[in-house]
């Protein structure tokens, strides 16, 4: 994204043109940014060529997943719906891993039928259930076991998953017991140790710590895992102050780990692939002045983008037209929904805004549209993919009739 003649563009398309032709609010993605992210990710870990399974939950648009698939990526899914979506996008089942603490019998049966690479189990009960279904189907099923390494990812508490108080994975002791259990099973083939310690991780140290813990456990149990699935969680920069994760240091730590434990590495990145590829283009409906601040009432709301309301997440906001002076008022960007948490940001010294102005809420490619809802019977936004000068509708705007 850049300003040309003070007007904001995504690739070679002005945001005014998008608003005029497709309306607002709109999710708008950049193909070239997506391509760059994937190529950079692969480059970072080139020396051990990992299997990269895109975390579908971060963005479930089938057309985006199709683009991602063209680069050879697999998928990490957490429900039958996501598995079906990944298959619909043409992803090879042998590149799909299934995570999650609550897979139902139906979901397990579906995953077995589709012959996916791994079901990453998260409890003894789940392994029993996989075995029961595999027996009925007379199949051998490849599984992973998710370890909870009790590592603080140093990220927002709402998106931390690798501490012992979190519901995810099993502790070291249970892990050892489950490995023994799987060895005796005729229908389960234990192929993978998986972990995922959280999301939006900006510091490489929690990853180093996690690898040390894995190393210790592996030394203890002496079992050869074909795969080590390190999950996702690589953080991106949402504003100019936080740095993104240092991939080089993470890469060094993994290479050190691999010297002692030879397995194929799997990653499950979501945010680091798709997060900075998308904006939410939205229009100022009203400006409501109060004594202390001005409310900038937008035509998008928490139903379109819930991250600020759910996690207190901060997304950069940019004006489409950059030529007025900065306002001395405090601006609070809010949606029209009847919830006090329906606000995106409170900013000082933003440039002066007028009603009907366009603005861009940035870095919403991950957990933006995929977490959207129809709250207040609001139709979901259109999704558009920009490639050079071309605009492609990759998901139609819902209309009210769809919702009745
Ligand atoms: C959410 C999730 C991911 C993706 O996390 P990102 O922070 O988007 O990279 C990967 N693996 C599992 C098991 C997850 O739950």
XYZ file of C-alpha atoms and ligand atoms in Angstrom:
419
model
C 0.000 0.000 0.000
C 1.266 3.451 -0.755
C 0.201 7.034 -1.341
C 0.412 8.397 -4.851
C -0.604 12.057 -5.195
C -1.800 11.842 -1.579
C -4.248 9.056 -2.433
C -3.903 5.612 -0.943
C -3.533 2.655 -3.294
C -3.357 -1.079 -2.942
C -0.989 -2.224 -5.675
C -2.142 -0.077 -8.619
C -5.735 0.494 -7.608
C -6.952 3.592 -5.762
C -9.177 2.943 -2.769
C -11.663 5.515 -4.104
C -12.205 3.397 -7.204
C -12.831 0.298 -5.077
C -15.347 2.137 -2.900
C -17.120 3.584 -5.909
C -17.435 0.252 -7.737
C -17.926 -2.175 -4.863
C -19.091 -0.102 -1.903
C -17.984 -0.199 1.713
C -17.164 -1.877 4.048
C -14.908 -4.096 1.941
C -12.088 -6.455 2.706
C -9.372 -5.785 0.142
C -6.327 -8.063 -0.216
C -3.066 -7.630 -2.105
C -1.917 -10.605 -4.138
C 1.686 -9.400 -4.367
C 1.938 -9.063 -0.584
C 0.581 -12.615 -0.179
C 3.120 -13.942 -2.657
C 5.947 -12.087 -0.925
C 4.957 -13.444 2.494
C 4.942 -17.050 1.283
C 8.247 -16.749 -0.556
C 9.884 -15.018 2.421
C 8.559 -17.656 4.808
C 9.949 -20.458 2.658
C 13.282 -18.677 2.310
C 13.642 -18.294 6.064
C 13.514 -22.034 6.658
C 14.898 -23.209 3.342
C 17.705 -25.363 4.810
C 15.296 -27.999 6.171
C 12.377 -27.493 3.745
C 9.462 -27.781 6.176
C 5.917 -28.686 5.245
C 4.022 -25.403 5.586
C 0.386 -25.934 6.498
C -1.563 -22.692 6.262
C -3.841 -22.247 9.290
C -7.211 -22.053 7.560
C -8.915 -20.474 10.559
C -6.990 -17.244 10.005
C -8.679 -16.733 6.642
C -11.284 -19.093 5.227
C -11.837 -17.492 1.823
C -11.715 -20.386 -0.631
C -10.262 -18.260 -3.422
C -7.412 -17.049 -1.221
C -6.746 -20.620 -0.107
C -6.601 -21.612 -3.799
C -3.933 -18.962 -4.377
C -1.993 -20.178 -1.333
C -2.262 -23.759 -2.546
C -0.595 -22.812 -5.827
C 2.608 -22.192 -3.868
C 2.492 -25.785 -2.628
C 1.302 -25.110 0.891
C -0.808 -27.550 2.869
C -3.421 -26.727 5.490
C -3.941 -26.828 9.232
C -7.657 -27.273 9.941
C -9.622 -27.258 13.189
C -13.078 -28.430 12.089
C -14.808 -30.572 9.474
C -15.872 -27.332 7.782
C -12.298 -26.119 7.469
C -11.202 -29.539 6.233
C -13.898 -29.456 3.563
C -12.849 -25.907 2.614
C -9.186 -26.914 2.287
C -10.159 -29.874 0.077
C -12.468 -27.662 -1.965
C -9.525 -25.320 -2.576
C -7.672 -28.336 -3.958
C -5.169 -28.854 -1.163
C -3.655 -32.331 -1.189
C -5.019 -34.346 1.789
C -1.473 -35.598 2.354
C -0.601 -32.017 3.299
C -3.449 -31.503 5.765
C -3.181 -31.695 9.549
C -6.201 -31.560 11.853
C -5.810 -29.800 15.239
C -8.230 -28.996 18.044
C -9.337 -30.201 21.475
C -12.892 -31.184 20.625
C -13.026 -33.144 17.396
C -16.329 -34.993 17.287
C -16.701 -38.626 16.167
C -18.136 -37.390 12.900
C -15.182 -35.101 12.319
C -12.694 -37.861 13.093
C -14.484 -40.261 10.741
C -14.460 -37.629 7.993
C -10.730 -36.982 8.462
C -10.007 -40.729 8.295
C -12.065 -41.111 5.115
C -10.202 -38.254 3.470
C -6.828 -39.841 4.335
C -5.256 -36.668 5.642
C -1.626 -36.536 6.760
C -2.217 -36.321 10.510
C -4.867 -36.000 13.139
C -3.135 -34.134 15.947
C -4.851 -35.483 19.051
C -5.037 -33.484 22.263
C -6.204 -35.986 24.913
C -6.327 -39.659 25.848
C -10.081 -39.689 25.243
C -9.608 -38.405 21.743
C -6.993 -41.070 20.972
C -9.412 -43.738 22.251
C -12.079 -42.355 19.956
C -9.743 -42.285 16.933
C -8.776 -45.898 17.672
C -12.404 -46.973 18.041
C -13.402 -45.444 14.708
C -10.254 -46.698 12.937
C -11.031 -50.226 14.147
C -14.566 -50.123 12.779
C -13.265 -48.839 9.467
C -10.395 -51.367 9.529
C -7.892 -48.579 8.941
C -4.507 -47.563 10.268
C -4.612 -43.882 11.130
C -1.618 -41.548 11.362
C -1.753 -39.301 14.349
C 0.225 -36.715 16.250
C -0.009 -35.913 19.920
C -0.067 -32.310 20.974
C 2.226 -31.546 23.852
C 1.540 -28.612 26.145
C 5.115 -27.533 26.879
C 4.090 -25.124 29.636
C 5.833 -22.249 27.869
C 4.712 -18.661 28.173
C 4.525 -17.260 24.645
C 4.685 -13.696 26.035
C 1.757 -12.643 23.917
C -1.769 -11.467 24.806
C -3.204 -13.799 27.455
C -6.287 -14.389 25.289
C -4.183 -15.952 22.530
C -1.635 -17.838 24.604
C -2.095 -21.618 24.308
C 1.051 -23.305 25.626
C 0.776 -22.763 29.373
C -0.338 -25.493 31.710
C -3.524 -23.643 32.614
C -4.595 -23.610 28.938
C -6.917 -26.303 27.584
C -4.565 -27.289 24.754
C -2.431 -30.422 24.480
C -1.278 -32.803 27.202
C 1.484 -32.384 29.763
C 4.847 -34.145 29.570
C 3.876 -37.002 31.858
C 0.675 -37.793 29.971
C 2.559 -37.457 26.709
C 4.976 -40.218 27.715
C 2.071 -42.474 28.720
C 0.246 -41.837 25.463
C 3.308 -42.702 23.401
C 3.374 -46.092 25.150
C -0.339 -46.520 24.552
C -0.010 -45.773 20.825
C 2.895 -48.203 20.387
C 0.560 -51.025 21.431
C -2.299 -49.997 19.169
C -3.020 -51.851 15.932
C -5.005 -49.048 14.387
C -3.017 -45.985 15.344
C 0.378 -45.028 13.965
C 2.042 -42.330 16.015
C 3.964 -40.134 13.618
C 4.104 -36.691 15.076
C 4.783 -34.612 18.122
C 2.945 -31.328 17.785
C 2.990 -28.057 19.723
C 1.506 -24.611 19.265
C 2.211 -22.186 22.082
C 0.161 -19.198 21.022
C -0.338 -16.480 18.483
C 1.199 -13.089 17.632
C 4.530 -14.131 19.179
C 7.138 -11.417 18.637
C 9.988 -12.773 20.753
C 11.945 -15.816 19.559
C 12.862 -16.837 23.102
C 9.628 -18.684 23.932
C 10.216 -20.757 20.797
C 13.761 -21.558 21.936
C 12.436 -22.590 25.305
C 9.784 -24.760 23.685
C 12.414 -26.512 21.526
C 14.533 -27.228 24.604
C 11.545 -28.819 26.290
C 10.808 -30.931 23.207
C 14.417 -32.005 23.092
C 14.321 -33.149 26.716
C 11.165 -35.175 26.220
C 12.485 -36.773 23.045
C 15.689 -37.798 24.794
C 13.637 -39.375 27.510
C 11.149 -41.393 25.459
C 13.487 -42.463 22.646
C 10.749 -42.658 20.064
C 11.394 -41.634 16.460
C 8.811 -39.176 15.291
C 8.611 -38.822 11.542
C 7.258 -35.290 12.033
C 7.715 -32.525 14.539
C 4.903 -30.015 14.105
C 5.911 -26.694 15.641
C 2.560 -24.978 15.049
C 2.280 -21.344 14.025
C 2.102 -18.168 16.026
C 4.741 -16.087 14.284
C 3.897 -12.474 15.042
C 3.653 -9.573 12.621
C 4.052 -5.834 13.084
C 0.674 -4.163 13.635
C 2.126 -0.722 14.242
C 5.436 0.928 13.681
C 6.653 0.199 17.194
C 6.415 -3.579 17.524
C 8.906 -5.601 15.548
C 7.899 -8.783 13.872
C 9.369 -12.078 14.997
C 13.080 -12.561 14.267
C 12.835 -15.526 11.871
C 16.596 -15.857 11.604
C 16.946 -16.619 15.312
C 14.015 -19.047 15.277
C 15.587 -20.766 12.275
C 18.929 -21.119 14.082
C 17.210 -22.672 17.104
C 15.404 -25.208 14.916
C 18.559 -26.143 13.036
C 20.272 -26.769 16.355
C 17.322 -28.941 17.440
C 17.416 -30.925 14.183
C 21.048 -31.880 14.676
C 19.936 -34.066 17.561
C 16.478 -35.070 16.397
C 15.981 -35.878 12.752
C 12.384 -35.315 11.815
C 10.507 -33.470 9.119
C 9.365 -30.094 10.443
C 5.788 -28.930 9.964
C 4.693 -25.319 10.485
C 1.126 -24.058 10.799
C 1.379 -20.324 10.115
C -1.770 -18.247 9.685
C -1.193 -14.625 10.584
C 2.366 -14.413 9.208
C 1.118 -15.531 5.774
C -2.108 -13.561 5.437
C -2.217 -10.889 8.194
C -0.658 -7.926 6.416
C -2.221 -8.680 3.029
C -5.629 -7.178 3.748
C -7.334 -3.936 4.732
C -10.871 -3.130 5.736
C -11.986 -0.235 3.571
C -14.671 1.753 5.340
C -16.436 5.082 5.162
C -17.112 7.770 7.755
C -20.896 7.950 8.187
C -21.095 10.660 10.837
C -18.765 12.712 12.946
C -20.224 13.266 16.356
C -18.581 15.944 18.437
C -18.452 15.685 22.175
C -16.589 17.779 24.682
C -13.617 15.492 25.075
C -13.440 13.709 21.770
C -14.951 13.336 18.351
C -16.585 10.050 17.533
C -15.845 8.966 13.989
C -18.817 6.708 13.261
C -17.918 4.240 10.512
C -19.970 1.981 8.275
C -17.998 -1.021 9.540
C -18.304 -2.496 12.990
C -17.217 -5.231 15.367
C -19.225 -7.723 13.324
C -16.800 -7.065 10.448
C -13.647 -6.961 12.571
C -13.867 -8.149 16.156
C -10.176 -8.214 17.118
C -10.164 -4.816 18.855
C -13.279 -5.719 20.890
C -12.172 -9.300 21.603
C -8.484 -8.872 22.381
C -7.953 -5.132 22.644
C -5.991 -5.503 19.408
C -4.704 -2.314 17.782
C -4.938 -1.879 14.039
C -3.329 1.025 12.241
C -5.819 3.359 10.564
C -4.952 5.382 7.459
C -6.947 8.064 5.654
C -7.498 7.557 1.939
C -6.795 11.213 1.206
C -3.706 12.576 2.868
C -3.617 16.287 2.510
C -5.433 17.957 5.350
C -3.727 19.119 8.523
C -3.879 17.083 11.702
C -6.824 17.587 14.008
C -6.253 18.735 17.577
C -9.268 16.691 18.698
C -9.080 13.129 19.951
C -10.707 10.843 17.411
C -12.468 7.683 18.515
C -13.237 5.368 15.597
C -16.427 3.464 16.352
C -18.953 1.246 14.599
C -22.747 1.578 14.706
C -23.369 -1.523 16.875
C -25.009 -1.236 20.280
C -21.986 -2.333 22.281
C -19.532 -0.077 24.042
C -16.696 -2.316 22.848
C -17.639 -1.614 19.244
C -14.672 0.663 18.644
C -11.513 0.284 16.623
C -9.112 2.855 17.987
C -8.724 6.131 19.845
C -6.162 8.386 18.204
C -4.637 11.802 18.759
C -3.391 14.009 15.961
C -5.087 12.079 13.190
C -5.559 14.146 10.113
C -8.823 16.071 10.017
C -11.707 13.962 8.778
C -15.010 14.819 7.152
C -18.178 12.827 6.761
C -18.063 10.427 3.759
C -14.258 10.214 3.917
C -12.736 6.803 3.231
C -10.327 5.200 5.640
C -8.389 1.931 5.715
C -8.102 -0.253 8.793
C -4.828 -2.083 8.187
C -3.462 -5.608 8.599
C -6.810 -7.360 8.865
C -6.036 -10.309 6.571
C -5.859 -12.742 9.510
C -8.741 -13.244 11.945
C -10.645 -10.418 10.226
C -13.272 -11.810 7.873
C -12.925 -15.298 9.378
C -14.128 -13.996 12.754
C -16.874 -11.802 11.295
C -20.525 -12.339 12.120
C -24.008 -11.189 11.263
C -24.584 -9.516 14.634
C -27.302 -6.854 14.423
C -28.376 -8.573 11.168
C -25.561 -6.862 9.359
C -24.568 -8.485 6.052
C -20.980 -9.597 5.705
C -18.627 -7.436 3.654
C -17.456 -8.177 0.132
C -13.920 -9.548 -0.310
C -11.728 -8.373 -3.179
C -8.327 -9.486 -4.393
C -6.088 -6.921 -6.088
C -3.417 -8.035 -8.531
C -1.674 -5.118 -10.214
C -4.470 -3.076 -11.776
C -7.019 -5.897 -11.582
C -9.804 -6.187 -9.016
C -11.360 -9.610 -8.511
C -14.424 -10.329 -6.384
C -13.439 -13.346 -4.292
C -16.556 -13.350 -2.159
C -19.766 -11.488 -2.836
C -21.242 -9.050 -0.386
C -24.103 -10.634 1.531
C -27.397 -8.917 1.028
C -30.229 -8.570 3.483
C -32.356 -11.139 1.662
C -29.653 -13.770 2.423
C -30.174 -13.068 6.089
C -33.970 -13.209 6.323
C -4.448 -20.760 15.485
C -3.513 -21.876 15.281
C -2.456 -21.741 14.374
C -2.166 -20.467 13.613
O -1.688 -19.432 14.442
P -1.110 -18.081 13.822
O -0.814 -17.237 14.994
O -2.173 -17.476 12.965
O 0.111 -18.413 13.031
C -1.652 -22.847 14.168
N -1.855 -24.013 14.836
C -2.858 -24.171 15.720
C -3.039 -25.468 16.392
C -3.719 -23.108 15.976
O -4.695 -23.251 16.862
